[in-house]
Each structure stands twice: as C-alpha cells, then as structure tokens.
Coordinates of C-alpha atoms in Angstrom, one line a residue:
Chain A
M1 CA -17.7 -24.9 -20.9
Q2 CA -17.8 -28.7 -19.6
N3 CA -19.5 -29.2 -15.8
A4 CA -17.1 -30.9 -14.4
L5 CA -17.9 -30.9 -11.1
P6 CA -20.7 -32.8 -9.3
F7 CA -22.8 -29.6 -8.9
N8 CA -26.6 -29.7 -10.2
R9 CA -29.1 -26.6 -10.2
L10 CA -32.0 -26.9 -7.7
E11 CA -35.0 -25.1 -9.0
T12 CA -35.1 -23.1 -6.4
N13 CA -34.0 -20.0 -8.5
T14 CA -36.3 -19.3 -11.0
S15 CA -35.3 -16.0 -12.3
E16 CA -34.4 -15.2 -15.7
W17 CA -31.3 -15.9 -17.2
V18 CA -28.1 -14.2 -17.6
T19 CA -25.5 -15.0 -19.5
V20 CA -21.8 -14.3 -18.4
F21 CA -18.5 -15.0 -20.0
I22 CA -16.3 -17.2 -17.9
E23 CA -13.1 -16.9 -19.4
D24 CA -14.1 -15.7 -22.3
Q25 CA -17.1 -18.8 -22.8
A26 CA -20.6 -17.8 -22.5
V27 CA -22.5 -19.2 -19.6
K28 CA -25.6 -19.1 -18.7
V29 CA -26.5 -18.4 -15.0
R30 CA -29.5 -17.1 -13.3
Q31 CA -29.9 -13.4 -11.5
G32 CA -29.8 -13.9 -8.0
D33 CA -26.8 -16.2 -8.7
S34 CA -23.6 -15.4 -6.9
V35 CA -20.3 -15.3 -9.3
A36 CA -18.8 -18.1 -7.0
A37 CA -21.8 -20.3 -7.7
A38 CA -21.4 -19.3 -11.5
V39 CA -17.6 -20.6 -11.9
L40 CA -18.8 -23.9 -9.8
I41 CA -21.6 -24.9 -12.2
A42 CA -19.1 -23.7 -15.0
G43 CA -16.8 -26.3 -13.6
L44 CA -13.7 -23.6 -13.6
T45 CA -11.2 -25.1 -11.6
P46 CA -8.7 -23.9 -10.4
T47 CA -10.1 -20.4 -10.2
R48 CA -7.4 -18.4 -8.6
T49 CA -3.6 -19.3 -8.0
T50 CA -2.0 -17.9 -4.7
P51 CA 0.4 -15.1 -4.4
M52 CA 3.5 -17.2 -3.1
S53 CA 3.5 -20.6 -3.9
S54 CA 1.2 -20.3 -7.3
S55 CA -1.1 -23.4 -6.3
G56 CA -4.7 -23.7 -7.6
R57 CA -7.4 -22.4 -5.3
A58 CA -11.5 -22.7 -5.6
P59 CA -14.5 -21.2 -4.0
Y60 CA -15.0 -22.6 -0.6
C61 CA -16.9 -20.8 2.6
L62 CA -19.4 -18.7 0.0
M63 CA -20.2 -16.6 2.9
G64 CA -16.9 -14.0 2.5
V65 CA -14.8 -15.2 4.6
C66 CA -12.0 -17.1 3.1
Y67 CA -11.2 -15.3 0.6
E68 CA -10.6 -18.6 -1.8
C69 CA -12.6 -17.1 -4.3
L70 CA -10.6 -14.3 -5.9
L71 CA -11.4 -13.7 -9.2
T72 CA -11.1 -10.7 -11.8
I73 CA -14.7 -9.7 -12.6
D74 CA -15.3 -7.3 -15.1
G75 CA -11.8 -6.0 -14.9
K76 CA -11.6 -5.8 -10.7
E77 CA -8.7 -8.4 -9.6
N78 CA -9.5 -9.7 -6.0
T79 CA -12.7 -9.6 -6.1
Q80 CA -14.5 -12.4 -3.6
A81 CA -17.1 -14.2 -6.1
C82 CA -19.0 -15.0 -3.4
M83 CA -20.3 -12.1 -2.6
T84 CA -20.8 -10.6 -6.0
L85 CA -24.3 -11.2 -7.9
V86 CA -23.6 -11.7 -11.4
H87 CA -25.5 -9.9 -14.4
E88 CA -25.8 -9.8 -17.9
G89 CA -22.8 -9.7 -19.9
M90 CA -20.6 -10.0 -16.5
K91 CA -16.7 -11.0 -17.4
V92 CA -15.3 -12.7 -15.1
N93 CA -11.5 -14.3 -15.2
K94 CA -9.1 -16.3 -13.0
Q95 CA -7.1 -14.5 -10.6
H96 CA -3.5 -14.9 -11.6
Q97 CA -1.6 -14.8 -8.2
A98 CA -1.5 -11.0 -6.2
R99 CA -2.8 -8.5 -7.8
Q100 CA -1.0 -5.9 -9.5
L101 CA -2.0 -2.1 -7.2
G102 CA -2.7 0.4 -10.1
Q103 CA -4.1 -1.5 -13.2
S104 CA -8.1 -1.2 -12.3
E105 CA -9.8 0.9 -14.7
T106 CA -10.9 3.1 -11.8
F107 CA -7.7 4.0 -10.3
K108 CA -6.2 4.9 -14.2
D109 CA -9.4 7.3 -14.4
E110 CA -8.2 9.0 -11.2
Q111 CA -4.7 9.3 -11.9
V112 CA -5.5 11.8 -14.5
Chain B
M1 CA 1.0 -28.2 26.7
T2 CA -0.5 -28.3 30.3
Q3 CA 1.7 -31.0 32.2
F4 CA -0.7 -32.8 35.0
S5 CA 0.6 -34.6 38.1
T6 CA -1.4 -35.3 40.9
D7 CA -0.5 -32.6 43.4
N8 CA -0.5 -29.9 40.7
S9 CA 2.8 -29.0 42.1
Y10 CA 6.1 -28.2 39.6
H11 CA 9.5 -27.4 40.2
P12 CA 11.3 -25.9 37.1
D13 CA 14.4 -23.8 37.8
V14 CA 12.6 -20.3 36.4
C15 CA 8.9 -19.4 36.0
V16 CA 8.4 -16.9 32.9
L17 CA 5.3 -15.1 33.5
G18 CA 4.2 -14.4 30.3
G19 CA 4.0 -16.8 26.8
G20 CA 4.0 -13.5 24.2
I21 CA 7.3 -12.3 22.6
V22 CA 8.6 -10.9 25.3
G23 CA 8.2 -14.0 27.8
L24 CA 9.3 -16.2 25.0
S25 CA 12.0 -14.4 24.1
V26 CA 13.5 -14.4 27.8
A27 CA 12.4 -18.0 28.2
I28 CA 14.6 -19.6 25.2
G29 CA 17.6 -17.5 26.5
L30 CA 17.0 -19.2 29.6
Q31 CA 17.0 -22.5 28.0
R32 CA 20.5 -21.5 26.4
N33 CA 22.0 -21.0 29.7
G34 CA 21.1 -24.8 30.4
L35 CA 18.0 -23.9 32.8
D36 CA 14.5 -25.6 33.0
V37 CA 12.0 -23.0 32.5
T38 CA 8.4 -23.1 32.6
V39 CA 5.8 -20.1 30.8
L40 CA 3.0 -19.4 32.1
D41 CA 0.6 -18.1 29.6
E42 CA -2.9 -16.5 30.7
S43 CA -5.8 -18.1 28.1
D44 CA -6.8 -16.5 25.0
T45 CA -8.7 -14.1 26.8
A46 CA -5.6 -12.6 27.6
L47 CA -4.9 -9.1 26.1
R48 CA -2.2 -10.6 23.6
A49 CA 0.3 -7.7 22.5
S50 CA 2.3 -10.5 20.5
R51 CA -0.7 -11.1 18.3
G52 CA -1.8 -7.5 17.4
N53 CA 1.7 -5.9 17.0
F54 CA 3.0 -4.3 13.5
G55 CA 6.1 -6.3 13.2
L56 CA 8.8 -3.7 12.8
V57 CA 12.1 -4.4 13.9
W58 CA 12.9 -0.4 14.2
V59 CA 15.9 1.9 15.3
Q60 CA 15.7 4.7 14.1
G61 CA 14.6 7.9 16.3
K62 CA 14.0 5.4 19.7
G63 CA 15.9 6.4 22.1
D64 CA 16.0 9.9 21.6
T65 CA 16.1 10.9 25.4
L66 CA 17.7 7.8 26.5
A67 CA 21.0 6.9 25.2
E68 CA 21.1 3.8 26.7
Y69 CA 17.4 2.8 25.2
A70 CA 18.8 4.0 21.8
N71 CA 21.9 1.7 22.3
V72 CA 20.1 -1.8 23.2
S73 CA 17.5 -1.1 20.6
R74 CA 20.4 -1.2 17.9
L75 CA 22.4 -4.3 19.6
S76 CA 18.8 -6.1 19.6
A77 CA 18.8 -5.1 15.7
K78 CA 22.6 -6.9 15.0
L79 CA 21.8 -9.7 16.9
W80 CA 18.3 -10.4 15.3
P81 CA 19.7 -12.1 12.0
Q82 CA 21.7 -14.8 14.6
L83 CA 18.4 -15.7 16.3
A84 CA 16.2 -15.7 13.4
R85 CA 18.9 -18.1 11.7
R86 CA 18.6 -20.4 15.0
L87 CA 14.8 -20.1 15.3
L88 CA 15.2 -21.5 11.3
T89 CA 17.1 -24.0 12.3
T90 CA 15.3 -25.4 15.4
T91 CA 11.9 -25.0 14.2
G92 CA 12.2 -24.8 10.5
I93 CA 10.2 -21.7 10.5
N94 CA 11.7 -19.1 8.6
V95 CA 9.9 -15.5 10.3
Q96 CA 11.0 -13.6 7.6
L97 CA 13.1 -11.5 9.6
E98 CA 14.4 -8.3 6.3
Q99 CA 17.1 -5.9 7.6
K100 CA 17.7 -3.8 4.7
G101 CA 17.1 -0.6 5.9
G102 CA 13.2 1.6 7.1
L103 CA 11.5 4.4 5.9
Y104 CA 9.9 7.0 7.8
L105 CA 7.8 9.2 5.7
C106 CA 6.8 12.7 6.4
L107 CA 4.1 14.7 5.0
S108 CA 5.4 18.3 5.5
E109 CA 8.5 20.0 5.4
Q110 CA 7.9 21.3 9.3
E111 CA 8.0 17.6 10.5
L112 CA 10.6 16.3 8.6
K113 CA 12.8 19.1 10.1
A114 CA 11.7 18.1 13.4
R115 CA 13.0 14.0 12.5
Q116 CA 16.1 15.6 11.0
L117 CA 17.3 17.7 14.5
M118 CA 15.7 14.8 16.4
L119 CA 18.1 12.3 14.6
Q120 CA 21.2 14.8 14.5
K121 CA 21.3 15.4 18.2
M122 CA 21.4 11.6 18.6
Q123 CA 23.8 11.1 16.4
S124 CA 26.0 13.7 18.0
N125 CA 24.9 12.3 21.8
A126 CA 26.2 8.6 20.3
D127 CA 29.9 10.4 18.6
G128 CA 28.9 10.4 14.9
D129 CA 27.8 6.4 15.5
Y130 CA 24.2 6.7 14.8
P131 CA 23.4 6.0 10.9
F132 CA 20.7 7.8 9.3
E133 CA 19.9 9.7 6.1
V134 CA 17.2 12.3 5.2
L135 CA 15.7 12.2 1.8
D136 CA 14.0 14.3 -0.4
L137 CA 10.7 13.3 -2.2
Q138 CA 13.0 12.6 -5.2
Q139 CA 15.6 10.6 -3.3
L140 CA 13.0 9.0 -1.5
R141 CA 11.5 7.1 -4.8
E142 CA 14.8 5.5 -5.4
F143 CA 13.7 3.4 -2.8
I144 CA 9.8 3.5 -3.3
P145 CA 9.1 4.9 -6.6
E146 CA 4.7 5.2 -5.9
A147 CA 5.7 8.0 -3.1
G148 CA 3.5 10.9 -3.7
P149 CA 3.2 14.3 -4.5
D150 CA 2.0 15.2 -0.7
V151 CA 5.3 13.5 0.8
A152 CA 8.3 15.9 1.9
G153 CA 10.5 13.1 2.1
A154 CA 11.7 10.6 4.5
T155 CA 14.3 9.6 7.0
L156 CA 16.3 6.4 6.3
G157 CA 17.3 4.3 9.0
P158 CA 19.8 1.5 7.5
E159 CA 19.2 -0.4 10.6
D160 CA 15.8 -1.2 10.5
G161 CA 13.9 -4.0 9.5
H162 CA 10.8 -5.9 10.0
L163 CA 9.6 -9.4 10.3
N164 CA 6.4 -11.4 10.8
P165 CA 5.1 -11.3 13.8
L166 CA 2.9 -14.2 14.2
L167 CA 5.5 -16.5 12.6
L168 CA 8.0 -15.5 15.0
L169 CA 5.5 -16.0 18.0
R170 CA 5.1 -19.5 16.6
A171 CA 8.9 -19.9 15.9
M172 CA 9.7 -18.9 19.4
T173 CA 7.0 -21.3 21.0
E174 CA 8.1 -24.4 18.9
C175 CA 11.5 -23.4 19.9
F176 CA 10.8 -23.3 23.8
L177 CA 8.9 -26.6 23.5
N178 CA 11.7 -28.4 21.1
K179 CA 14.2 -27.6 23.7
G180 CA 11.8 -29.4 26.3
G181 CA 10.1 -26.2 28.3
T182 CA 6.7 -26.4 29.5
I183 CA 3.7 -24.0 28.4
N184 CA 0.6 -23.8 30.6
N185 CA -1.6 -21.7 28.9
R186 CA -4.6 -21.7 31.5
G187 CA -1.8 -20.0 33.6
K188 CA -3.3 -16.6 34.3
V189 CA -0.9 -16.5 37.3
T190 CA -3.4 -15.2 40.9
K191 CA -0.7 -14.8 42.8
V192 CA 3.2 -15.1 43.8
T193 CA 4.6 -15.5 47.5
P194 CA 8.2 -14.9 47.6
N195 CA 9.3 -17.7 50.6
Q196 CA 12.7 -19.3 51.4
N197 CA 13.8 -21.2 48.6
G198 CA 12.2 -18.4 45.9
F199 CA 8.7 -17.9 45.3
T200 CA 5.5 -20.0 45.0
V201 CA 3.8 -19.2 41.9
F202 CA 0.3 -19.9 42.1
T203 CA -2.4 -20.1 39.0
K204 CA -5.9 -21.1 39.4
N205 CA -5.1 -25.1 38.9
D206 CA -1.1 -25.5 39.8
Q207 CA 1.8 -24.4 42.0
Y208 CA 4.9 -23.9 41.0
Q209 CA 7.9 -23.5 43.5
T210 CA 10.8 -21.7 41.5
A211 CA 14.4 -20.3 42.7
K212 CA 13.7 -17.4 40.0
V213 CA 10.5 -15.5 38.5
V214 CA 10.4 -13.5 35.5
L215 CA 7.6 -10.9 34.9
A216 CA 6.8 -10.8 31.2
A217 CA 3.3 -10.8 31.8
G218 CA 3.0 -6.9 29.7
L219 CA 0.5 -5.0 31.1
G220 CA -0.5 -8.1 33.9
N221 CA 3.0 -6.8 35.4
K222 CA 1.3 -3.8 37.0
E223 CA -0.3 -6.2 39.0
L224 CA 2.3 -8.6 39.7
A225 CA 5.3 -6.9 40.2
P226 CA 4.6 -5.2 43.9
Q227 CA 4.2 -8.7 44.8
V228 CA 8.2 -9.9 44.4
G229 CA 8.6 -6.1 45.5
L230 CA 9.1 -4.3 41.9
S231 CA 7.0 -1.7 40.6
A232 CA 5.7 -1.7 37.0
P233 CA 3.4 1.8 36.6
L234 CA 2.4 0.6 33.2
S235 CA -0.6 2.1 31.2
P236 CA -2.3 0.7 27.9
N237 CA -2.3 2.3 24.6
R238 CA -4.1 1.7 21.4
G239 CA -2.8 0.9 18.4
Q240 CA -5.4 0.3 15.4
V241 CA -3.8 -2.1 12.6
L242 CA -5.4 -2.5 8.9
I243 CA -5.0 -5.0 6.7
C244 CA -5.6 -4.9 3.4
E245 CA -5.4 -7.6 0.6
R246 CA -2.5 -9.1 -0.9
V247 CA -1.0 -7.2 -3.9
T248 CA 2.0 -7.5 -6.3
P249 CA 5.2 -6.4 -4.1
F250 CA 5.7 -2.6 -4.6
L251 CA 7.2 -1.5 -1.1
H252 CA 10.4 -3.0 -0.6
Y253 CA 11.1 -1.1 2.5
P254 CA 9.2 -1.1 6.1
T255 CA 8.0 2.2 6.6
G256 CA 6.8 3.9 10.2
H257 CA 3.2 3.8 9.1
V258 CA 3.2 1.2 6.3
R259 CA 4.7 -2.3 5.5
Q260 CA 4.4 -4.9 2.7
T261 CA 4.6 -8.7 4.1
N262 CA 6.7 -11.3 2.4
E263 CA 3.0 -12.4 1.2
G264 CA 2.0 -9.4 -0.3
T265 CA -0.2 -8.4 2.7
I266 CA -0.5 -4.4 3.0
Q267 CA -0.6 -3.4 6.9
L268 CA -1.3 0.0 8.0
G269 CA -1.0 1.2 11.1
D270 CA 0.6 3.9 13.8
S271 CA -2.6 5.2 15.9
K272 CA -2.2 5.9 19.5
E273 CA -5.5 6.3 21.5
D274 CA -5.7 6.1 25.3
V275 CA -8.6 4.5 25.9
G276 CA -8.1 2.2 28.8
F277 CA -8.3 -1.6 27.9
D278 CA -10.6 -1.4 24.8
T279 CA -8.8 -3.2 22.2
G280 CA -11.6 -2.7 19.7
T281 CA -11.3 -0.4 16.1
T282 CA -13.0 2.7 15.5
T283 CA -14.3 3.8 11.9
Q284 CA -12.5 7.4 12.8
V285 CA -9.5 6.0 13.5
I286 CA -9.2 3.3 10.6
A287 CA -10.3 6.2 7.8
K288 CA -7.7 8.4 9.5
I289 CA -4.7 5.6 9.3
A290 CA -6.1 4.8 5.6
K291 CA -6.2 8.6 4.6
R292 CA -2.7 8.9 5.6
A293 CA -1.3 5.6 4.0
S294 CA -2.8 7.0 1.0
Q295 CA -1.6 10.3 1.0
M296 CA 2.2 8.5 1.4
F297 CA 1.1 5.9 -1.5
P298 CA -1.5 7.0 -3.8
I299 CA -1.4 3.9 -5.4
L300 CA -3.3 2.4 -2.1
K301 CA -6.3 4.6 -2.6
D302 CA -8.3 1.4 -4.1
I303 CA -7.0 -1.4 -2.1
R304 CA -9.4 -3.7 -0.5
L305 CA -9.0 -3.6 3.2
I306 CA -9.9 -6.8 4.6
R307 CA -10.0 -6.5 8.6
A308 CA -8.6 -4.0 11.0
W309 CA -8.0 -4.8 14.7
G310 CA -7.0 -2.8 17.7
A311 CA -4.0 -4.2 20.2
L312 CA -2.6 -2.3 23.6
R313 CA 0.7 -1.3 23.8
I314 CA 2.5 -1.9 27.2
M315 CA 3.6 1.8 28.1
T316 CA 5.9 3.0 31.0
P317 CA 5.7 7.0 31.4
D318 CA 8.5 7.5 29.2
G319 CA 7.8 4.6 26.8
Y320 CA 11.2 3.5 27.8
P321 CA 11.9 -0.5 29.0
L322 CA 11.7 -1.5 32.7
Y323 CA 14.7 -3.9 33.6
Q324 CA 15.3 -4.9 36.9
A325 CA 15.8 -7.5 39.6
S326 CA 14.3 -7.2 42.6
T327 CA 16.6 -6.5 45.8
E328 CA 13.8 -7.1 48.4
H329 CA 13.0 -10.3 47.2
Q330 CA 16.2 -12.0 44.9
G331 CA 15.5 -14.1 42.2
A332 CA 12.4 -11.9 41.0
Y333 CA 13.3 -10.0 37.6
L334 CA 10.7 -7.4 35.3
V335 CA 11.1 -7.5 31.8
T336 CA 8.3 -5.0 30.0
C337 CA 8.7 -2.8 26.9
H338 CA 6.6 -1.8 24.5
S339 CA 9.3 -3.2 21.3
G340 CA 8.7 -7.1 22.2
V341 CA 9.8 -7.3 18.3
T342 CA 12.7 -4.8 18.0
L343 CA 14.1 -6.0 21.4
G344 CA 13.8 -9.9 21.1
A345 CA 16.8 -10.8 19.7
L346 CA 18.1 -8.3 23.2
H347 CA 16.0 -9.9 25.6
E348 CA 17.0 -13.7 23.9
G349 CA 20.4 -13.0 24.3
P350 CA 22.1 -10.5 26.7
I351 CA 18.4 -10.0 29.3
A352 CA 18.3 -13.8 29.5
D353 CA 21.9 -14.2 30.6
W354 CA 21.4 -11.6 33.2
I355 CA 18.6 -13.2 34.6
A356 CA 20.7 -16.7 34.1
Q357 CA 23.7 -15.3 35.4
D358 CA 23.0 -12.4 37.9
H359 CA 25.1 -10.7 36.2
S360 CA 25.5 -7.7 32.9
E361 CA 27.8 -5.4 30.8
L362 CA 24.8 -4.0 30.1
P363 CA 23.7 -0.5 32.0
L364 CA 20.5 -1.7 33.4
E365 CA 20.0 0.8 35.8
A366 CA 18.8 2.9 33.5
F367 CA 16.1 0.9 32.8
N368 CA 14.7 1.0 36.7
A369 CA 11.1 2.0 37.8
K370 CA 13.3 4.0 40.2
R371 CA 13.4 6.6 37.6
F372 CA 9.7 7.2 38.1
A373 CA 9.4 7.6 41.8
L374 CA 9.2 11.2 43.0

C-alpha cells in the first residue's frame, strides 16, 4: 500500500516489526503502534464512512475522544483504532457507515 | 447574545426566566403573540435539564391520576407536528420529530397486567377516547423483531413519539433570536421585585423593567416563585442516561427505556434516584440500566457504551406541572414541569397564549400549586 500521506516514522519505536493486513494488503508496522498509526502510515483514506451521509473520515484526535477513527478490526466493527494496538496478523478493514448489531463473532457464539 | 447599554437597564414586554426548552417554548409563543421578549438564562453552570433529557414525546400512561394532565399531554402531542414544521421553516433545523407510536416493554406478566389496568382506567375516565393496545411478545415482535424472550409484552401508545432534544433546543434558540428575541446567557436572576409598573428583574450585571415575568427556570423556580407571590415546591430527581455507539437502525419505535436516534445512536435510560443536586453517574445504576436494556433487546448485549450522564428531573410532589398566574402580583406566571419536550408544543401554543392574553380555555386550575397546600 502506497504511503499517500506525509507521515514519516521517527526512530523512537524500535520494537519488533509485525505484519497487519489493511484492506487485505500486508503492511509492516512496529509492535506498540496503534491501529490508527498503522492506517495513517499505510495511507488508507478515508478509513470510514459516516452513518448518515456516507462522507469520508480518518483518524483525528488520536486520544480516544472523537470517534473518527472507527474501523473494523479483526472482524469487530466500530472499534476505536487509536485505542487499539497492532498485533501480528491483525485484519483491519474500513468501517462502512454504522455497525450492524448481531453480526460480530462473539455475539453469534452467545446466541446458540 | 448579551446586549449592552450604558445603564444596563432594559424594558422588554416580558422576561422569561429560564432558557431551556420550557422557557424557550413559552418565549417563541409569546413572540407569536407580538410581544418583545427577553430570555434570561443562568449560565453553563446551571443544572440544564434541557441538555440531559431523553427526547420522548410521550403520552401513554401520563396523568393516570389527573385527567387534565392526560389531556394536555395529548393536546401537546397533537400540536407537535405544526411546531416542528414551524421550527424547520424558520431555522432550517429538522428536530427529527417522529410520532408513529411508542412502546412500553414489560419484563413480567404482572407488570404488563398492572399497566393494562392503569391504561384501561384512563380509557374509561376519558369515555373511551384514549387509544392504546396491549401486545404479547409475539405481537410486539411485529413492531420490534429483536424483543427478547424475557419480555412479557408491551403497551403501545399510538400517539407517542420522540425527537432530538438537543436539536430542539438549538432550533428554539435560533427561532427566538431570528424573531428578534434577546437571550442574556449570563442571566442568573438574583432577585425579582414587584412594583407599580410590573416587575424589576435583577441579574448580576443588568436589570430589566417588565410588565410580565414568566418563571421557567426549572428547579430554580423554587426560590423565585415566593418573590412574586407564588409557590413552587420542586425537588430534583436524577435520571442517568447511557449513550451507545451508532448502529444500523433496528428500533423503529421509541420505548420507555430505550430509543434509537435518527443517526443510529442507542440511548438507554429511565432510572429514578433521589440524590439531591448531584448530576453524577454511578456504575451500579449504569449496570442496572444496561442489564434491563439488554434483557429487553438481547441484540444490545455487546453494544459499546460511549458515555453516560446524570440529569435532574424537575419534580412537583405529584409529578404534575405547575401553571399558575400570581393573584398577588399580576403579570407573574409560573410554568414548570418535568416533561418539557412532550409539553413543548403546549407551552409554545395555549400556555403562551394564556400568558399573552391573560385568558385560557384550558382548565389551568388543575395545575395550581394550591393542590399541595394542607
């Protein structure tokens, strides 16, 4: 995935590289990065569309407040990317509009 | 919107004390009557019930022991569409009013039966003119397929609905300002003094000479009312409200405990606590509200909670409103209630007309504070 955004990695985080899959494309990031940082460095934009007008959004406050960074992370919709750390093999997808309740894996398991 | 002049003294026709939904409803109704109105709004340190409420326009079950209250609630619900249209035309703000019925879910047969009896009594008191339906779980699922197995059933009030209370507050504020009204929002009233020409209303920095004052200051009315020969025995009752993430619409009708906004946000509530002026939240009550909501709708059990707040209801001893003109000091009016959203169209309409014209067809004596005198 092209880095379309002017974000450069500073050498402050020297932990291990891990691979995450952003919209099915492998992206190398550092352990300890937030998913928001990962999608920004990967140049994913927009990262979600709004429930009402479908307009595009991307991570903004990076501190858990604004809810602009909602993504589908490992199948869980509406997850705050700035409050979630990456892990090896993580699957990250755009959040299209509102979450559909009752679709997540945990919920289906409990329904049985 | 504070106006300044050299002597800090103003002369509107009417001062409305309180810039919440109740005060603004009355204020725009008074403007409709051709009056020059100033709204005095305390400040952002006020208790702000209009920013914390649930947003229901609710009729069913209201006034089970006071037919006049049932009647004015229904009247307000009927008047709401035209007020919502007017706000849209004047301000461009759609307050998202929807009135296609509301459901009150019961988690036990006993509760459902008691509710049915109450509504039947109200219906017979109204000579049959009081629409409602009792639904068992299967019938309820025709309205809300996600109702859970613990639900015994629900009562359906076809006149119930909801709106977005924050958009309403904004629309009313803009409507009032568009029509030339003045809002002083550092306007906590320190004193009201009756005099020959009406009243002098004092705030920290300004004073207002006016022929009429309307007390619409929520819990603040308790201290203001005696200054103009009225009484407002009010006390706070806290409700905690939970806001969940936006999800694809599944709840197409408001319920007494859970509603989904136009944007998809799920809002949970209906706790009642007597905790004085504490607007905080407690994990115990949050957990209780969340548990009940997910019993009603199991689909909610893994929804994310975004935030919660506490807000104070403005309660009279019997829960019914106070609408009263001062006989001791003509020109002073008390308008206070806990259902400012539901009654908004009543306040903008017949209540404002009563204050402007000193006459009303409504049986307002039923809402006199004399009912609390021993």
